[in-house]
Coordinates of C-alpha atoms and ligand atoms in Angstrom, one line a residue:
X1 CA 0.0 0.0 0.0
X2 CA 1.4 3.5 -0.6
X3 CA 1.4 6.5 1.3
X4 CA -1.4 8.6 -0.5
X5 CA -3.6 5.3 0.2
X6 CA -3.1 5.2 3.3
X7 CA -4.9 6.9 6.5
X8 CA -2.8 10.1 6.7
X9 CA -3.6 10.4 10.4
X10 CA -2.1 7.0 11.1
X11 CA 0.8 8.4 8.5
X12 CA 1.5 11.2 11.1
X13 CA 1.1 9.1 14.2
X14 CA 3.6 6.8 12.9
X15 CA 6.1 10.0 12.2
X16 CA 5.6 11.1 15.5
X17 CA 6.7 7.6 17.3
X18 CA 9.7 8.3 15.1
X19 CA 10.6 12.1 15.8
X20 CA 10.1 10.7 19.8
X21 CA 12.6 8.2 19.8
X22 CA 15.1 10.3 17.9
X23 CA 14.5 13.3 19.8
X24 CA 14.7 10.5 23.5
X25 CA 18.0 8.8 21.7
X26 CA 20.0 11.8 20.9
X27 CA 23.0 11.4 22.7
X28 CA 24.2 15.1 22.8
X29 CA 23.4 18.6 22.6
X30 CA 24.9 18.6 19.4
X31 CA 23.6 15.7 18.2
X32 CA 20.1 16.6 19.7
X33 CA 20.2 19.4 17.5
X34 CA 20.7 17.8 14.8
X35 CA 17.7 16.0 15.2
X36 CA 15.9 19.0 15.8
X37 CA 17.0 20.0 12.2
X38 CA 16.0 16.9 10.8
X39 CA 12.4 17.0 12.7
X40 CA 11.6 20.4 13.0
X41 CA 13.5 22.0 10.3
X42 CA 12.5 23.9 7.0
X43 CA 12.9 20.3 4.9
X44 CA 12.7 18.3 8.2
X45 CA 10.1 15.1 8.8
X46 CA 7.2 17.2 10.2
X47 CA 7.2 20.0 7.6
X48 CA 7.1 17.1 4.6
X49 CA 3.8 15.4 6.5
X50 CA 2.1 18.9 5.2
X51 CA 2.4 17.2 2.0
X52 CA -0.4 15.3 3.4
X53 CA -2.8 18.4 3.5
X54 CA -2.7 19.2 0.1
X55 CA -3.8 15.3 -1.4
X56 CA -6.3 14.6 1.6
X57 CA -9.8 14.3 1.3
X58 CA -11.7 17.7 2.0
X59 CA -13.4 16.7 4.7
X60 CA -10.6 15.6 6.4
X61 CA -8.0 18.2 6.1
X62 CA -9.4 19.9 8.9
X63 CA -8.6 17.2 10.9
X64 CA -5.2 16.5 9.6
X65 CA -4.3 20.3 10.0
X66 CA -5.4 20.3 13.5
X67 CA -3.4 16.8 14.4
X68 CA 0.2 18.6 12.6
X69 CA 0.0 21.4 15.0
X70 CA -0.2 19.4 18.0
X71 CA 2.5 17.2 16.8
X72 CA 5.1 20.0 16.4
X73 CA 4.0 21.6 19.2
X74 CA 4.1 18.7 21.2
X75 CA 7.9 17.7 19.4
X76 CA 9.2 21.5 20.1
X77 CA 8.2 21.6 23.6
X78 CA 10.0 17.8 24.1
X79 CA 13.0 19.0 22.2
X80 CA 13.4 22.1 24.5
X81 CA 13.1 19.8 27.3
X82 CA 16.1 17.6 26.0
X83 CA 17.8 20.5 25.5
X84 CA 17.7 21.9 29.2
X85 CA 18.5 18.3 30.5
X86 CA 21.2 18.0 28.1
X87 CA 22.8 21.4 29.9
X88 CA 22.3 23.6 26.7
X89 CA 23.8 23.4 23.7
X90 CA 27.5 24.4 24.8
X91 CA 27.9 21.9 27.2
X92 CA 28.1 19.4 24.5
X93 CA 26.5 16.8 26.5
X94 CA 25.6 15.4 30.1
X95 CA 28.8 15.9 32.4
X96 CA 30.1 13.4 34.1
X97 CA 31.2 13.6 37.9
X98 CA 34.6 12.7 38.6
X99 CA 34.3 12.1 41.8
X100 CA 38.1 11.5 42.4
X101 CA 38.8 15.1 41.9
X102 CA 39.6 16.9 44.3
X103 CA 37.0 19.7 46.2
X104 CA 36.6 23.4 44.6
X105 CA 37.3 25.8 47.3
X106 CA 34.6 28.1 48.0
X107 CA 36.1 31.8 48.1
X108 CA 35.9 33.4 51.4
X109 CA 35.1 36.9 52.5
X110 CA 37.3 39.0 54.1
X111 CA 37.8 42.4 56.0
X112 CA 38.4 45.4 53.1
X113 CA 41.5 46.4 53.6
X114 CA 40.4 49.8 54.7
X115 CA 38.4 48.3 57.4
X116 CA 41.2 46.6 58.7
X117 CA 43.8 49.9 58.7
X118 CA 41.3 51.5 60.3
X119 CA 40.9 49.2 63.2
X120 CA 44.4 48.6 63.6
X121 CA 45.1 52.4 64.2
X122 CA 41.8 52.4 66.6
X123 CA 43.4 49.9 68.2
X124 CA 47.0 51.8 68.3
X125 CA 45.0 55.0 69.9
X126 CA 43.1 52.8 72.4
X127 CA 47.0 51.7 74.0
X128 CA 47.4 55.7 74.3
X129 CA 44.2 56.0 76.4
X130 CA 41.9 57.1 73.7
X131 CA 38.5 55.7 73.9
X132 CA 36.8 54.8 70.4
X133 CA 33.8 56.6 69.7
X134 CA 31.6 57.9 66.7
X135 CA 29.4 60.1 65.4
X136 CA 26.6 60.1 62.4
X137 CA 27.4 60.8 58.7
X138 CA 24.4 62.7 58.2
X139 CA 25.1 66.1 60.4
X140 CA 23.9 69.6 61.0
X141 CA 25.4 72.6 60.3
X142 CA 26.2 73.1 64.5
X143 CA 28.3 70.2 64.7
X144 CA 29.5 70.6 60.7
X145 CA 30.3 74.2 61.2
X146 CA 29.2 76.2 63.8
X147 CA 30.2 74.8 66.8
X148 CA 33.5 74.3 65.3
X149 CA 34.3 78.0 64.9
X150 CA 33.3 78.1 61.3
X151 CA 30.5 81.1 61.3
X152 CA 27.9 81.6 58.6
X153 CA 29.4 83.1 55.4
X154 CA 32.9 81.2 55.9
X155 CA 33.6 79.7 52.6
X156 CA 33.8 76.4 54.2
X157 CA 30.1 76.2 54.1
X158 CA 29.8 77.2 50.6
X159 CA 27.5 74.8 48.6
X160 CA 30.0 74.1 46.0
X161 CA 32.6 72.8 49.2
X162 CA 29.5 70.5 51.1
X163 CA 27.2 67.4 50.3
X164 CA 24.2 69.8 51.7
X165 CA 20.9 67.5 51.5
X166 CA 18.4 68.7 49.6
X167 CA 15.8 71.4 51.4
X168 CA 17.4 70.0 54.4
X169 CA 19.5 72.2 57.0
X170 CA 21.7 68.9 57.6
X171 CA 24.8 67.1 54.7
X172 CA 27.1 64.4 54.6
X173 CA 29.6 65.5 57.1
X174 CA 32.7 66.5 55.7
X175 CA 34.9 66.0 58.7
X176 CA 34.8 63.5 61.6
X177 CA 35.6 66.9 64.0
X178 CA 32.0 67.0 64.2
X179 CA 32.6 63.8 66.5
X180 CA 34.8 66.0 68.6
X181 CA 31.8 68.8 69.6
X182 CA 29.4 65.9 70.0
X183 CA 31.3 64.1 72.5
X184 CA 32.4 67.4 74.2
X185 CA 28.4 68.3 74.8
X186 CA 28.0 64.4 76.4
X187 CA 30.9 64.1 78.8
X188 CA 32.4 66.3 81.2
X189 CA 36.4 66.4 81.0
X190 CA 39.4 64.3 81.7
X191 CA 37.8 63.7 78.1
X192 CA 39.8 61.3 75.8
X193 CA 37.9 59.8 72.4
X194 CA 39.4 58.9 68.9
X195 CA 36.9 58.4 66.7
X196 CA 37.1 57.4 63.1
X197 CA 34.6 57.4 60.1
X198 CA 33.5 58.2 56.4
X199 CA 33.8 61.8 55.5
X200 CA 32.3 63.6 52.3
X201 CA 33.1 66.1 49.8
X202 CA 32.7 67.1 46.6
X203 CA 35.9 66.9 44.9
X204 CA 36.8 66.1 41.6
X205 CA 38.0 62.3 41.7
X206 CA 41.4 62.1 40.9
X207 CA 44.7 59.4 42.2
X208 CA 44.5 61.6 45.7
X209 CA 41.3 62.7 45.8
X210 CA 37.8 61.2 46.1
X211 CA 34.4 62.2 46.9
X212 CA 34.7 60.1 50.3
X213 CA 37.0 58.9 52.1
X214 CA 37.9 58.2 55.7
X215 CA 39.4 60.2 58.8
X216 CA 40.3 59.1 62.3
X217 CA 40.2 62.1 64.6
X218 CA 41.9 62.3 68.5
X219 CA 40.6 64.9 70.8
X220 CA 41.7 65.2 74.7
X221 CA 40.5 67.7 77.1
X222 CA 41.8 68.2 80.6
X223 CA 43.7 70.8 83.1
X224 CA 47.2 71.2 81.6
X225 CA 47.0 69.8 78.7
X226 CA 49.7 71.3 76.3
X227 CA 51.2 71.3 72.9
X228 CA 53.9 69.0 73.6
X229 CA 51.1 66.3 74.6
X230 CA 49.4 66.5 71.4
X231 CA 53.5 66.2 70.1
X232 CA 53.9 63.4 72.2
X233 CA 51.3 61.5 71.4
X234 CA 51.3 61.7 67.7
X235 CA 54.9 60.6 67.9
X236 CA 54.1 57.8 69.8
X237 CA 51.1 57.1 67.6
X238 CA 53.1 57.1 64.4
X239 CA 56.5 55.2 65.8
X240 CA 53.8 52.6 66.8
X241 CA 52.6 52.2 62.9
X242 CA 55.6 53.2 61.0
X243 CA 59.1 52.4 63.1
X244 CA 60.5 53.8 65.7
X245 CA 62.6 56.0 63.1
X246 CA 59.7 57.7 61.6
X247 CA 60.0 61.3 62.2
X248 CA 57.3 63.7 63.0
X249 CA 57.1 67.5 61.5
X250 CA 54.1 70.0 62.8
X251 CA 53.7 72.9 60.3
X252 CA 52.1 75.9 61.4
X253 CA 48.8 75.8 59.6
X254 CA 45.4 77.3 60.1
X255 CA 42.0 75.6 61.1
X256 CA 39.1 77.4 63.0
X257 CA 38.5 74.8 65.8
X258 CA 42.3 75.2 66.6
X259 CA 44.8 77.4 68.0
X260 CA 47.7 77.5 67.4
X261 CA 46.9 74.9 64.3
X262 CA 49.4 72.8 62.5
X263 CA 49.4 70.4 59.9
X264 CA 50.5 66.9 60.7
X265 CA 53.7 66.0 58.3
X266 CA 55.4 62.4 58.4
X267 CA 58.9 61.6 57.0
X268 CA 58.7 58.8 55.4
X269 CA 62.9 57.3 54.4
X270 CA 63.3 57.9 50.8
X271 CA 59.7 59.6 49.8
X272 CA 60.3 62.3 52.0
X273 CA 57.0 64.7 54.2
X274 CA 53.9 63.4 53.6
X275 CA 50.9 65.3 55.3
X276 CA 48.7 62.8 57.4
X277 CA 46.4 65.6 58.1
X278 CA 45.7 68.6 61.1
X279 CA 45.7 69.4 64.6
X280 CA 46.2 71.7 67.4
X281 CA 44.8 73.2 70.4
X282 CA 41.3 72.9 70.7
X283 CA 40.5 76.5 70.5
X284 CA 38.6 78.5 73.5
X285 CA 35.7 79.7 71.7
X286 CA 35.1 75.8 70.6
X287 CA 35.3 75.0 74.6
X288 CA 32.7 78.1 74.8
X289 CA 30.0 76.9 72.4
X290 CA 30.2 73.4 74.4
X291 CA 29.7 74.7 77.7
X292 CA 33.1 73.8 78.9
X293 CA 35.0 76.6 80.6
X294 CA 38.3 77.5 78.7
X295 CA 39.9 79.2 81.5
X296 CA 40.0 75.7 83.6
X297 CA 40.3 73.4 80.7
X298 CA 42.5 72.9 77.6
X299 CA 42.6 70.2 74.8
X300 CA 44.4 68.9 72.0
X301 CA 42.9 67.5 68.9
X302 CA 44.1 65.8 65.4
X303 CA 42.5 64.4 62.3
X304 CA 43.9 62.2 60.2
X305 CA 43.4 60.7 57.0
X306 CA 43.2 57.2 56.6
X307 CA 43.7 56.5 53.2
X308 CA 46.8 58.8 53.2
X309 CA 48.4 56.4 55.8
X310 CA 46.8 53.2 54.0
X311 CA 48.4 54.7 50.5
X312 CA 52.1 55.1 52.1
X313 CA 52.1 51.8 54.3
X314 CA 51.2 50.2 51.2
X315 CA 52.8 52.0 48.2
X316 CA 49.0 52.2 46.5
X317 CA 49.4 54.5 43.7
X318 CA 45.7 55.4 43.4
X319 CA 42.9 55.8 46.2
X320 CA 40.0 55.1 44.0
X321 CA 41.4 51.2 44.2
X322 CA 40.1 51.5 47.5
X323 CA 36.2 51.4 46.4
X324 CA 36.6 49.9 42.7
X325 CA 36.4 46.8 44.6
X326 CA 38.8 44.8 42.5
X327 CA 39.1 41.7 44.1
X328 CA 42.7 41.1 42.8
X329 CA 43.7 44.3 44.5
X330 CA 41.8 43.9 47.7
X331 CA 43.4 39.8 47.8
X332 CA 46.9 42.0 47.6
X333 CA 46.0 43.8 50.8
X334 CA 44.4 41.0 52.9
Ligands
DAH1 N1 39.1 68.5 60.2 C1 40.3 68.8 59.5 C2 40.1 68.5 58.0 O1 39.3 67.7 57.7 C3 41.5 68.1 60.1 C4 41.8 68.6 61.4 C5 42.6 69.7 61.7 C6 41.2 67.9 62.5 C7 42.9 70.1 62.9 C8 41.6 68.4 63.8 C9 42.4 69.5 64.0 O2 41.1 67.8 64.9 O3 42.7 69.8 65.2 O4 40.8 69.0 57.2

């Protein structure tokens, strides 16, 4: 009997035993697609049963049309499921376990390495008596600027210099000396706090500059304290993290919470003075606006930048490698 004699739905049953198996028995992704060529395909096995349409009886072509459609739907959808178990097309077949190979390790965190800098120096301060402490990111202009000697007007308030929040009298801090008024309106001296944390500013990103970055600041207030404790103790700090042949400079300098004010310089054998950062005297009308009494008490007080001591002890070329996240240079520092 030939085909046109015979039952064309029985024709496309059988074809579709036929397209199962092969589709069942392909024995990779490449070959599976292959078969989904020679199935599904332009010229493939399911396109030539149309053939069937155009020679069937009238008042079964309805019939036949409607049994096609379900076939290749019904031969897609098995094909895409072959193809899933089969691990796509690029895995070129169902891996095998070796189970004699040895384990993957799975990566583990670890501390960034500014995290850790920044802990070890807390740590450093604690052994000088300093008592960690910290303040929010989000401030007002009192503990920003106001409270710190900086009136209205000074340019250090300008917009253009501050992260001001929108319709909001409060910004991103830009220096952790607000820290130093906030602890100074909680406790009562013998005061002695370090406290580090994020600072903000808008300045153009460049190898030394970035938009945040972090500060640690010191601040002691007692009877008698002098210059040559806040000398003293930033020696000691920085013999503690560099050698006890790192050398100390304090350059006359001016800030508005200070006086006298200095910048903090540190000599570092063959590279020469780096600045760490500021410091001085905590100046009397700073005392003033925290209610403590400048003609009993005195203080000293220092901020320094973290990054610029993370860059030297390091050699990093660049501080924006500190936020890129690069795991390659963050392994290099762990
Ligand atoms: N806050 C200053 C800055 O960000 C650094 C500084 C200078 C902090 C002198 C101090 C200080 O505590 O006494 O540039």
């Amino acid at each position: 009997m030939s085909d046109s004699e015979r039952d064309p739905l029985e024709i496309i049953d059988e074809v579709g035993v036929a397209c199962r198996r092969a589709i069942a028995d392909a024995p990779s992704a490449d070959a599976l697609q292959q078969v989904k060529n020679e199935v599904l395909g332009r010229n493939g096995r399911v396109a030539a049963l149309m053939d069937l349409l155009k020679t069937a009886p009238r008042e079964l072509k309805r019939e036949i049309g409607q049994r096609l459609n379900q076939l290749k739907q019904e031969l897609t959808e098995t094909v895409a499921v072959r193809i899933a178990d089969l691990g796509g097309a690029a895995a070129g077949g169902r891996r095998r376990e070796d189970v004699t190979l040895p384990g993957r390790a799975q990566p583990v965190g670890a501390l960034h390495p500014l995290t850790k800098i920044e802990r070890h120096l807390v740590r450093l301060l604690a052994s000088l008596g300093f008592e960690v402490t910290e303040g929010p990111e989000i401030e007002n202009e009192f503990h920003n600027f106001e409270a710190l000697n900086i009136p209205a007007n000074h340019p250090a308030r300008d917009a253009g210099e501050n992260f001001y929040l929108h319709g909001l009298p409060h910004l991103l801090r830009s220096q952790t000396s607000t820290v130093q008024i906030r602890t100074m309106q909680a406790r009562t001296p013998p005061i002695r706090v370090c406290a580090p944390g994020r600072v903000f500013r808008p300045d153009t990103v460049d190898a030394t500059h970035h938009y945040m970055f972090h500060q640690v600041e010191g601040l002691a207030v007692d009877r008698g304290i002098t210059m040559i404790d806040l000398k003293t103790t930033l020696l000691t700090f920085f013999k503690a993290l560099f050698g006890s042949d790192v050398e100390l400079r304090l350059r006359a300098n001016f800030f508005p919470f200070t006086e006298p004010s200095a910048e903090v310089d540190v000599l570092f054998p063959g590279k020469g003075w780096v600045e760490i950062g500021g410091c001085g005297m905590v100046d009397p009308n700073v005392l003033d606006a925290v209610g403590i009494d400048p003609e009993e008490y005195t203080g000293f007080a220092f901020g320094l930048g973290i990054e610029r001591l993370a860059m030297r002890q390091f050699a990093v070329p660049d501080i924006r490698y500190f936020t890129d996240n690069d795991v390659r240079f963050l392994k290099q520092l762990d």
